[in-house]
Short mmCIF file of C-alpha atoms in Angstrom, two decimals:
data_model
loop_
_atom_site.label_atom_id
_atom_site.label_comp_id
_atom_site.label_asym_id
_atom_site.label_seq_id
_atom_site.Cartn_x
_atom_site.Cartn_y
_atom_site.Cartn_z
CA UNK A 163 -84.06 -85.24 26.23
CA UNK A 164 -82.84 -85.89 22.66
CA UNK A 165 -81.02 -88.76 20.89
CA UNK A 166 -77.63 -87.68 19.46
CA UNK A 167 -74.20 -89.93 17.91
CA UNK A 168 -71.12 -89.22 19.44
CA UNK A 169 -68.66 -88.02 16.30
CA UNK A 170 -65.85 -87.76 18.82
CA UNK A 171 -63.69 -85.53 21.74
CA UNK A 172 -63.45 -81.87 21.96
CA UNK A 173 -60.42 -80.43 23.77
CA UNK A 174 -60.14 -77.19 25.49
CA UNK A 175 -57.19 -76.16 27.52
CA UNK A 176 -58.08 -72.69 27.93
CA UNK A 177 -61.17 -72.70 29.49
CA UNK A 178 -63.01 -71.08 32.71
CA UNK A 179 -62.23 -72.58 35.95
CA UNK A 180 -65.70 -73.47 36.95
CA UNK A 181 -66.06 -75.94 33.94
CA UNK A 182 -65.48 -79.38 35.31
CA UNK A 183 -62.73 -81.66 33.99
CA UNK A 184 -64.39 -84.56 32.52
CA UNK A 185 -64.81 -85.63 28.50
CA UNK A 186 -66.66 -83.20 25.99
CA UNK A 187 -68.09 -84.98 23.38
CA UNK A 188 -69.11 -83.43 19.58
CA UNK A 189 -72.76 -85.07 19.10
CA UNK A 190 -74.84 -84.92 16.39
CA UNK A 191 -78.61 -84.63 16.83
CA UNK A 192 -81.26 -86.39 14.90
CA UNK A 193 -81.99 -83.17 13.13
CA UNK A 194 -78.14 -82.89 12.10
CA UNK A 195 -77.64 -80.50 14.85
CA UNK A 196 -74.10 -80.37 16.36
CA UNK A 197 -73.69 -79.78 20.49
CA UNK A 198 -71.27 -80.41 22.73
CA UNK A 199 -72.24 -82.13 25.75
CA UNK A 200 -70.42 -83.20 28.84
CA UNK A 201 -69.77 -86.96 29.32
CA UNK A 202 -69.70 -88.47 32.83
CA UNK A 203 -70.74 -92.27 31.63
CA UNK A 204 -67.08 -92.33 29.18
CA UNK A 205 -69.08 -93.18 25.84
CA UNK A 206 -67.42 -93.67 22.69
CA UNK A 207 -68.04 -92.21 18.96
CA UNK A 208 -70.45 -94.02 17.21
CA UNK A 209 -72.47 -94.72 20.53
CA UNK A 210 -76.27 -93.51 20.84
CA UNK A 211 -76.60 -91.39 23.83
CA UNK A 212 -79.22 -89.32 25.65
CA UNK A 213 -78.83 -86.00 26.32
CA UNK A 214 -80.68 -83.21 28.60
CA UNK A 215 -80.17 -79.65 28.35
CA UNK A 216 -80.17 -76.32 29.94
CA UNK A 217 -80.36 -75.59 33.85
CA UNK A 218 -81.34 -79.19 34.44
CA UNK A 219 -78.03 -80.30 32.64
CA UNK A 220 -76.01 -77.98 35.33
CA UNK A 221 -78.11 -79.29 38.18
CA UNK A 222 -76.36 -82.57 37.92
CA UNK A 223 -73.28 -81.08 39.42
CA UNK A 224 -75.08 -80.26 42.50
CA UNK A 225 -74.77 -76.68 43.03
CA UNK A 226 -71.13 -75.95 41.68
CA UNK A 227 -72.39 -73.10 38.96
CA UNK A 228 -70.89 -75.04 36.21
CA UNK A 229 -71.23 -73.64 32.96
CA UNK A 230 -72.74 -77.44 31.49
CA UNK A 231 -75.98 -76.77 29.56
CA UNK A 232 -75.91 -80.32 27.91
CA UNK A 233 -74.99 -83.59 29.74
CA UNK A 234 -75.19 -87.21 28.60
CA UNK A 235 -77.31 -89.07 30.63
CA UNK A 236 -77.25 -92.49 29.10
CA UNK A 237 -76.17 -94.88 26.67
CA UNK A 238 -79.21 -95.90 24.44
CA UNK A 239 -79.71 -99.95 24.13
CA UNK A 240 -79.57 -101.59 20.77
CA UNK A 241 -82.41 -102.77 20.96
CA UNK A 242 -84.65 -100.00 21.67
CA UNK A 243 -87.79 -100.55 19.66
CA UNK A 244 -88.23 -97.29 17.46
CA UNK B 78 -72.43 -76.36 24.67
CA UNK B 79 -72.20 -75.14 21.13
CA UNK B 80 -69.29 -74.42 18.85
CA UNK B 81 -68.58 -71.39 17.73
CA UNK B 82 -66.22 -69.09 15.33
CA UNK B 83 -65.73 -65.16 16.72
CA UNK B 84 -66.69 -63.02 14.03
CA UNK B 85 -65.77 -59.43 16.06
CA UNK B 86 -66.68 -57.23 19.10
CA UNK B 87 -70.01 -55.85 20.02
CA UNK B 88 -70.10 -52.53 21.60
CA UNK B 89 -73.00 -51.59 24.16
CA UNK B 90 -72.66 -48.24 25.58
CA UNK B 91 -76.25 -47.49 26.08
CA UNK B 92 -77.01 -50.81 28.63
CA UNK B 93 -78.88 -51.52 31.77
CA UNK B 94 -76.42 -51.59 34.65
CA UNK B 95 -76.78 -54.90 35.57
CA UNK B 96 -74.79 -55.86 32.62
CA UNK B 97 -71.43 -56.39 33.52
CA UNK B 98 -68.07 -54.95 31.73
CA UNK B 99 -66.39 -56.87 30.05
CA UNK B 100 -66.23 -58.27 26.21
CA UNK B 101 -68.93 -58.85 24.34
CA UNK B 102 -68.15 -61.20 21.42
CA UNK B 103 -70.17 -61.73 17.92
CA UNK B 104 -69.95 -65.14 17.28
CA UNK B 105 -71.02 -67.67 14.17
CA UNK B 106 -72.43 -71.01 15.43
CA UNK B 107 -71.76 -74.01 13.10
CA UNK B 108 -75.22 -74.19 11.98
CA UNK B 109 -74.43 -70.61 10.40
CA UNK B 110 -76.39 -68.68 13.63
CA UNK B 111 -75.35 -65.33 14.98
CA UNK B 112 -74.81 -64.67 18.87
CA UNK B 113 -73.49 -62.28 21.10
CA UNK B 114 -71.31 -64.26 24.10
CA UNK B 115 -70.41 -62.75 27.19
CA UNK B 116 -66.35 -63.48 27.06
CA UNK B 117 -64.02 -63.91 30.34
CA UNK B 118 -61.36 -65.42 28.58
CA UNK B 119 -59.82 -62.47 26.00
CA UNK B 120 -60.42 -64.83 22.56
CA UNK B 121 -59.79 -63.22 19.42
CA UNK B 122 -61.69 -62.97 15.90
CA UNK B 123 -61.53 -66.29 14.10
CA UNK B 124 -60.63 -68.41 17.36
CA UNK B 125 -63.19 -71.75 17.77
CA UNK B 126 -65.10 -71.28 21.15
CA UNK B 127 -66.97 -73.50 23.61
CA UNK B 128 -70.10 -71.57 24.72
CA UNK B 129 -72.92 -72.27 27.11
CA UNK B 130 -76.83 -71.12 27.03
CA UNK B 131 -79.69 -69.66 29.30
CA UNK B 132 -79.55 -69.22 33.10
CA UNK B 133 -76.37 -71.36 33.36
CA UNK B 134 -74.18 -68.82 31.72
CA UNK B 135 -75.91 -66.54 34.12
CA UNK B 136 -74.76 -68.45 36.95
CA UNK B 137 -71.07 -67.80 36.28
CA UNK B 138 -71.31 -64.09 38.20
CA UNK B 139 -72.52 -65.66 41.10
CA UNK B 140 -75.86 -64.38 41.68
CA UNK B 141 -75.28 -61.08 40.29
CA UNK B 142 -78.35 -61.37 38.38
CA UNK B 143 -76.07 -60.54 35.24
CA UNK B 144 -78.43 -60.49 32.33
CA UNK B 145 -76.28 -62.48 30.67
CA UNK B 146 -77.54 -65.92 28.49
CA UNK B 147 -74.50 -66.39 26.46
CA UNK B 148 -70.67 -67.34 27.64
CA UNK B 149 -67.73 -68.20 26.36
CA UNK B 150 -66.20 -71.11 28.64
CA UNK B 151 -63.33 -72.44 26.83
CA UNK B 152 -61.24 -72.06 23.93
CA UNK B 153 -61.24 -75.40 21.55
CA UNK B 154 -57.76 -77.06 20.99
CA UNK B 155 -56.57 -76.58 17.13
CA UNK B 156 -56.19 -80.66 17.09
CA UNK B 157 -59.74 -81.43 18.48
CA UNK B 158 -60.40 -85.29 16.80
CA UNK B 159 -63.79 -84.44 15.03
CA UNK C 84 -96.07 -77.18 25.91
CA UNK C 85 -96.43 -78.29 22.80
CA UNK C 86 -98.05 -81.74 21.37
CA UNK C 87 -96.79 -85.17 20.30
CA UNK C 88 -97.38 -88.47 18.94
CA UNK C 89 -95.56 -91.41 20.50
CA UNK C 90 -93.74 -93.25 18.41
CA UNK C 91 -92.29 -96.05 20.89
CA UNK C 92 -90.33 -96.71 24.10
CA UNK C 93 -86.28 -96.27 24.78
CA UNK C 94 -84.59 -98.52 26.75
CA UNK C 95 -80.89 -97.14 28.64
CA UNK C 96 -79.49 -99.68 30.66
CA UNK C 97 -76.36 -97.81 31.15
CA UNK C 98 -77.12 -94.51 32.73
CA UNK C 99 -76.49 -91.54 35.17
CA UNK C 100 -78.09 -92.77 38.64
CA UNK C 101 -79.97 -89.60 38.67
CA UNK C 102 -82.01 -90.63 35.95
CA UNK C 103 -85.38 -91.90 38.05
CA UNK C 104 -86.57 -95.38 36.92
CA UNK C 105 -89.84 -94.81 34.61
CA UNK C 106 -90.84 -95.26 31.33
CA UNK C 107 -88.96 -92.93 27.84
CA UNK C 108 -90.80 -92.26 25.27
CA UNK C 109 -89.66 -91.54 21.91
CA UNK C 110 -92.08 -88.55 20.49
CA UNK C 111 -92.32 -86.87 17.57
CA UNK C 112 -93.84 -83.48 17.67
CA UNK C 113 -96.15 -81.35 15.53
CA UNK C 114 -93.10 -80.03 13.32
CA UNK C 115 -91.22 -83.74 13.35
CA UNK C 116 -88.89 -83.08 15.45
CA UNK C 117 -88.27 -86.01 17.73
CA UNK C 118 -87.58 -86.18 21.51
CA UNK C 119 -87.50 -88.66 24.50
CA UNK C 120 -90.09 -87.60 27.34
CA UNK C 121 -90.24 -88.95 30.48
CA UNK C 122 -93.58 -90.82 30.93
CA UNK C 123 -95.21 -90.61 34.30
CA UNK C 124 -98.73 -91.63 32.79
CA UNK C 125 -98.47 -94.95 30.88
CA UNK C 126 -99.25 -93.62 27.29
CA UNK C 127 -99.00 -95.95 24.65
CA UNK C 128 -97.82 -95.91 21.00
CA UNK C 129 -99.68 -93.81 18.87
CA UNK C 130 -101.22 -91.43 21.68
CA UNK C 131 -101.43 -87.87 21.22
CA UNK C 132 -99.67 -86.54 24.28
CA UNK C 133 -98.95 -83.36 25.87
CA UNK C 134 -95.50 -82.06 26.77
CA UNK C 135 -93.58 -79.52 28.83
CA UNK C 136 -89.85 -78.86 28.63
CA UNK C 137 -86.78 -77.30 30.38
CA UNK C 138 -86.27 -76.98 34.47
CA UNK C 139 -90.19 -76.84 34.49
CA UNK C 140 -90.43 -80.70 33.46
CA UNK C 141 -87.19 -81.41 36.08
CA UNK C 142 -89.01 -79.41 38.95
CA UNK C 143 -91.65 -82.41 38.84
CA UNK C 144 -89.30 -84.24 40.79
CA UNK C 145 -89.41 -82.23 43.78
CA UNK C 146 -86.00 -81.18 43.96
CA UNK C 147 -84.36 -84.87 43.42
CA UNK C 148 -82.38 -82.93 40.45
CA UNK C 149 -83.70 -85.38 38.11
CA UNK C 150 -81.49 -84.81 34.61
CA UNK C 151 -84.95 -84.78 32.77
CA UNK C 152 -85.96 -81.47 30.63
CA UNK C 153 -88.96 -83.34 28.87
CA UNK C 154 -92.09 -84.52 30.64
CA UNK C 155 -95.21 -86.08 29.52
CA UNK C 156 -98.12 -84.44 31.40
CA UNK C 157 -101.28 -85.27 29.72
CA UNK C 158 -102.72 -87.57 27.21
CA UNK C 159 -104.76 -85.44 24.51
CA UNK C 160 -108.09 -86.19 24.31
CA UNK C 161 -109.70 -86.77 20.87
CA UNK C 162 -112.64 -85.09 20.81
CA UNK C 163 -110.14 -81.57 21.03
CA UNK C 164 -111.52 -79.07 18.97
CA UNK C 165 -108.34 -78.23 16.64
CA UNK D 297 -77.86 -62.76 23.46
CA UNK D 298 -78.72 -61.89 20.20
CA UNK D 299 -79.51 -58.89 17.78
CA UNK D 300 -82.48 -57.35 17.28
CA UNK D 301 -83.74 -54.32 15.27
CA UNK D 302 -86.76 -52.74 16.50
CA UNK D 303 -89.91 -52.73 14.64
CA UNK D 304 -92.66 -51.33 16.91
CA UNK D 305 -94.72 -51.33 20.07
CA UNK D 306 -96.98 -53.69 20.91
CA UNK D 307 -99.59 -52.33 23.17
CA UNK D 308 -101.69 -55.14 26.00
CA UNK D 309 -104.37 -53.57 27.78
CA UNK D 310 -105.56 -57.06 28.57
CA UNK D 311 -102.85 -58.11 30.79
CA UNK D 312 -101.68 -60.36 33.83
CA UNK D 313 -100.78 -58.29 36.87
CA UNK D 314 -97.92 -59.27 37.02
CA UNK D 315 -96.64 -58.07 33.70
CA UNK D 316 -94.80 -54.70 34.72
CA UNK D 317 -95.91 -51.52 33.03
CA UNK D 318 -92.93 -50.54 30.36
CA UNK D 319 -92.59 -50.63 26.96
CA UNK D 320 -92.96 -53.95 24.66
CA UNK D 321 -91.21 -53.72 21.60
CA UNK D 322 -91.40 -55.79 18.69
CA UNK D 323 -87.85 -56.77 17.31
CA UNK D 324 -86.87 -58.70 14.45
CA UNK D 325 -83.55 -60.56 14.77
CA UNK D 326 -80.54 -61.48 12.40
CA UNK D 327 -82.29 -65.07 11.27
CA UNK D 328 -85.85 -63.13 10.69
CA UNK D 329 -87.67 -64.52 13.33
CA UNK D 330 -89.94 -62.18 15.87
CA UNK D 331 -90.18 -61.34 18.94
CA UNK D 332 -91.62 -59.06 21.71
CA UNK D 333 -88.92 -57.88 24.53
CA UNK D 334 -89.58 -55.62 27.29
CA UNK D 335 -87.53 -52.58 26.92
CA UNK D 336 -86.18 -50.48 30.54
CA UNK D 337 -84.14 -48.47 28.17
CA UNK D 338 -86.45 -46.47 25.68
CA UNK D 339 -85.19 -47.11 22.63
CA UNK D 340 -86.93 -46.14 19.23
CA UNK D 341 -88.01 -47.79 16.32
CA UNK D 342 -84.89 -48.94 13.94
CA UNK D 343 -82.63 -49.03 16.88
CA UNK D 344 -80.48 -52.33 16.98
CA UNK D 345 -80.24 -53.74 20.12
CA UNK D 346 -79.22 -56.55 22.48
CA UNK D 347 -81.60 -59.09 24.10
CA UNK D 348 -81.13 -61.61 26.46
CA UNK D 349 -84.09 -64.18 27.30
CA UNK D 350 -85.27 -66.94 29.30
CA UNK D 351 -85.43 -66.73 33.32
CA UNK D 352 -81.99 -64.53 33.18
CA UNK D 353 -84.30 -62.03 31.63
CA UNK D 354 -86.79 -62.04 34.52
CA UNK D 355 -84.43 -62.09 37.07
CA UNK D 356 -83.96 -58.37 36.26
CA UNK D 357 -87.50 -57.95 38.03
CA UNK D 358 -85.50 -58.83 41.31
CA UNK D 359 -87.75 -61.49 42.21
CA UNK D 360 -91.24 -60.08 41.30
CA UNK D 361 -92.03 -63.62 39.18
CA UNK D 362 -92.34 -60.90 36.18
CA UNK D 363 -93.89 -63.32 33.32
CA UNK D 364 -90.79 -61.61 31.34
CA UNK D 365 -88.76 -64.06 29.30
CA UNK D 366 -86.92 -61.60 26.62
CA UNK D 367 -85.34 -58.32 27.83
CA UNK D 368 -83.45 -55.46 25.43
CA UNK D 369 -80.11 -54.93 27.81
CA UNK D 370 -78.30 -52.54 25.49
CA UNK D 371 -78.50 -50.44 22.55
CA UNK D 372 -75.81 -51.84 20.01
CA UNK D 373 -73.06 -48.67 19.22
CA UNK D 374 -73.27 -48.04 15.38
CA UNK D 375 -69.46 -48.04 14.81
CA UNK D 376 -69.59 -52.22 16.34
CA UNK D 377 -66.54 -53.54 13.89
CA UNK D 378 -68.36 -56.39 12.82
CA UNK E 188 -91.79 -62.94 24.39
CA UNK E 189 -93.57 -64.19 21.36
CA UNK E 190 -97.37 -63.47 19.44
CA UNK E 191 -99.69 -65.89 18.20
CA UNK E 192 -102.92 -66.50 17.51
CA UNK E 193 -105.44 -68.47 19.50
CA UNK E 194 -106.69 -71.92 16.93
CA UNK E 195 -108.37 -73.52 19.74
CA UNK E 196 -108.81 -75.04 22.81
CA UNK E 197 -107.03 -78.46 24.07
CA UNK E 198 -108.72 -80.76 26.38
CA UNK E 199 -106.24 -83.15 28.72
CA UNK E 200 -108.55 -85.50 30.94
CA UNK E 201 -105.92 -87.75 31.62
CA UNK E 202 -103.16 -85.55 33.34
CA UNK E 203 -100.57 -85.24 36.09
CA UNK E 204 -102.32 -83.76 39.22
CA UNK E 205 -99.96 -80.72 39.23
CA UNK E 206 -100.88 -78.99 35.98
CA UNK E 207 -103.69 -76.93 37.06
CA UNK E 208 -107.07 -76.60 36.14
CA UNK E 209 -107.79 -73.66 33.28
CA UNK E 210 -107.61 -73.58 29.67
CA UNK E 211 -105.18 -74.55 27.72
CA UNK E 212 -105.38 -73.13 24.30
CA UNK E 213 -103.72 -74.19 20.60
CA UNK E 214 -101.69 -71.49 19.44
CA UNK E 215 -100.09 -70.25 15.95
CA UNK E 216 -97.04 -67.97 16.56
CA UNK E 217 -95.60 -65.93 14.03
CA UNK E 218 -93.41 -68.54 12.95
CA UNK E 219 -96.12 -70.93 11.93
CA UNK E 220 -95.05 -73.15 15.07
CA UNK E 221 -97.77 -74.78 16.92
CA UNK E 222 -97.70 -74.58 20.55
CA UNK E 223 -100.17 -75.18 23.62
CA UNK E 224 -100.62 -72.69 26.30
CA UNK E 225 -102.09 -71.72 29.96
CA UNK E 226 -104.52 -69.38 29.54
CA UNK E 227 -105.18 -67.25 32.69
CA UNK E 228 -107.03 -64.43 30.70
CA UNK E 229 -109.83 -66.20 29.09
CA UNK E 230 -109.08 -65.81 25.58
CA UNK E 231 -111.00 -67.12 22.04
CA UNK E 232 -110.35 -68.49 19.32
CA UNK E 233 -108.74 -65.56 16.70
CA UNK E 234 -107.60 -63.59 19.47
CA UNK E 235 -103.71 -61.88 19.11
CA UNK E 236 -102.12 -63.17 22.16
CA UNK E 237 -98.69 -62.53 24.11
CA UNK E 238 -96.52 -65.46 25.41
CA UNK E 239 -94.19 -66.51 27.45
CA UNK E 240 -92.40 -69.43 27.70
CA UNK E 241 -89.84 -71.82 30.18
CA UNK E 242 -89.51 -71.41 33.89
CA UNK E 243 -90.56 -67.98 33.36
CA UNK E 244 -94.10 -69.07 32.32
CA UNK E 245 -94.21 -71.68 35.83
CA UNK E 246 -93.06 -68.81 38.10
CA UNK E 247 -96.88 -67.47 37.46
CA UNK E 248 -97.96 -70.40 39.86
CA UNK E 249 -96.00 -69.04 42.66
CA UNK E 250 -93.82 -72.43 43.68
CA UNK E 251 -96.65 -74.35 43.04
CA UNK E 252 -93.90 -76.65 40.64
CA UNK E 253 -96.44 -76.21 37.76
CA UNK E 254 -95.60 -78.14 34.89
CA UNK E 255 -96.37 -75.10 32.58
CA UNK E 256 -93.90 -74.02 30.33
CA UNK E 257 -95.89 -71.67 28.24
CA UNK E 258 -98.26 -68.89 29.57
CA UNK E 259 -100.30 -66.13 27.83
CA UNK E 260 -99.79 -62.92 29.66
CA UNK E 261 -101.81 -60.65 27.25
CA UNK E 262 -103.87 -59.76 24.64
CA UNK E 263 -102.61 -57.72 21.85
CA UNK E 264 -104.58 -54.57 21.13
CA UNK E 265 -105.84 -54.52 17.36
CA UNK E 266 -104.20 -50.49 16.98
CA UNK E 267 -100.95 -51.96 18.10
CA UNK E 268 -98.86 -50.12 15.48
CA UNK E 269 -96.26 -52.62 13.47
#
């Protein structure tokens, strides 16, 4: 998984039907790269989050063929000792 | 997922039969990398799009073993606040 | 697989239910990149570990759809001759 | 998918049995990276090709567990307008 | 697939049970990156090898959920014309 910081929300009105409704967050990773992750947890801008990628992310949607390859799976506690 | 900007269309007359017919778009990602994505939405050059990758993209074609590993799944609204 | 050095633990109290309980370790890879890996072996900070990624990592959890895309699968012996 | 230019052929006499017979081409991608792709189309050195990667490439071989993670799926027409 | 040069062996006495026994080789790729690949062919240090990655590599172990995401699938002949 990778760590990232939420930078804001992304809106996509024109989309494939199989993309589940829910928040799409713009996230900056520790390497400075940007990605868009589906957020099932309701995270906020500035929050440090944990992201899983690839078919592992899509599997969260239990066989619905959701075209999601990046998923926020946790919010990282502030006192994480790294 | 990643964000990208459509740069134009790509044509491939000589191709494997399992590649579905449909638009193949040349896209530049936020990092400046280039990729070719299958477009089910009819996007235009200059449009900002949302792309999913890997087997998650191929799953869009419901078990037809389509050799597609990059798929446009949405057009990003202009007023996205990032 | 890739080699990495354990830098510390990561805590995520607010998380998706399908993320198994267990240690999440912050690891620096040989290229200097950082990732978070699930640790089934009880590794310590400073240890050199072997990591597998993607759906291969998730398969370790035997069909439980665990959203884990990076897994520590071994601790590398000190006298490895590289 | 990604675009690449064929640089030559690669020969591997000592190989795992599950690697299908067929051409293995050395390809340079637009970013300058090199990869080896299985070629079902008979492409030539200097040709611009379209490559799919990962399990999507292996799925072309219909369940034969072919250890192929990069597959040429098309030759890109010269008049592609990018 | 990618080409790499074998740099040596890696030993991991403390490991997850599902990691098959067999040689783990430290390989340097053409881009200079390092990875650890499972070797079913008995390759030697200095040999140029062909590597497949991801779930495609794990599929070599026929459904045993082997946590292997990089597999040597061939040794590249010296007179390869690239």
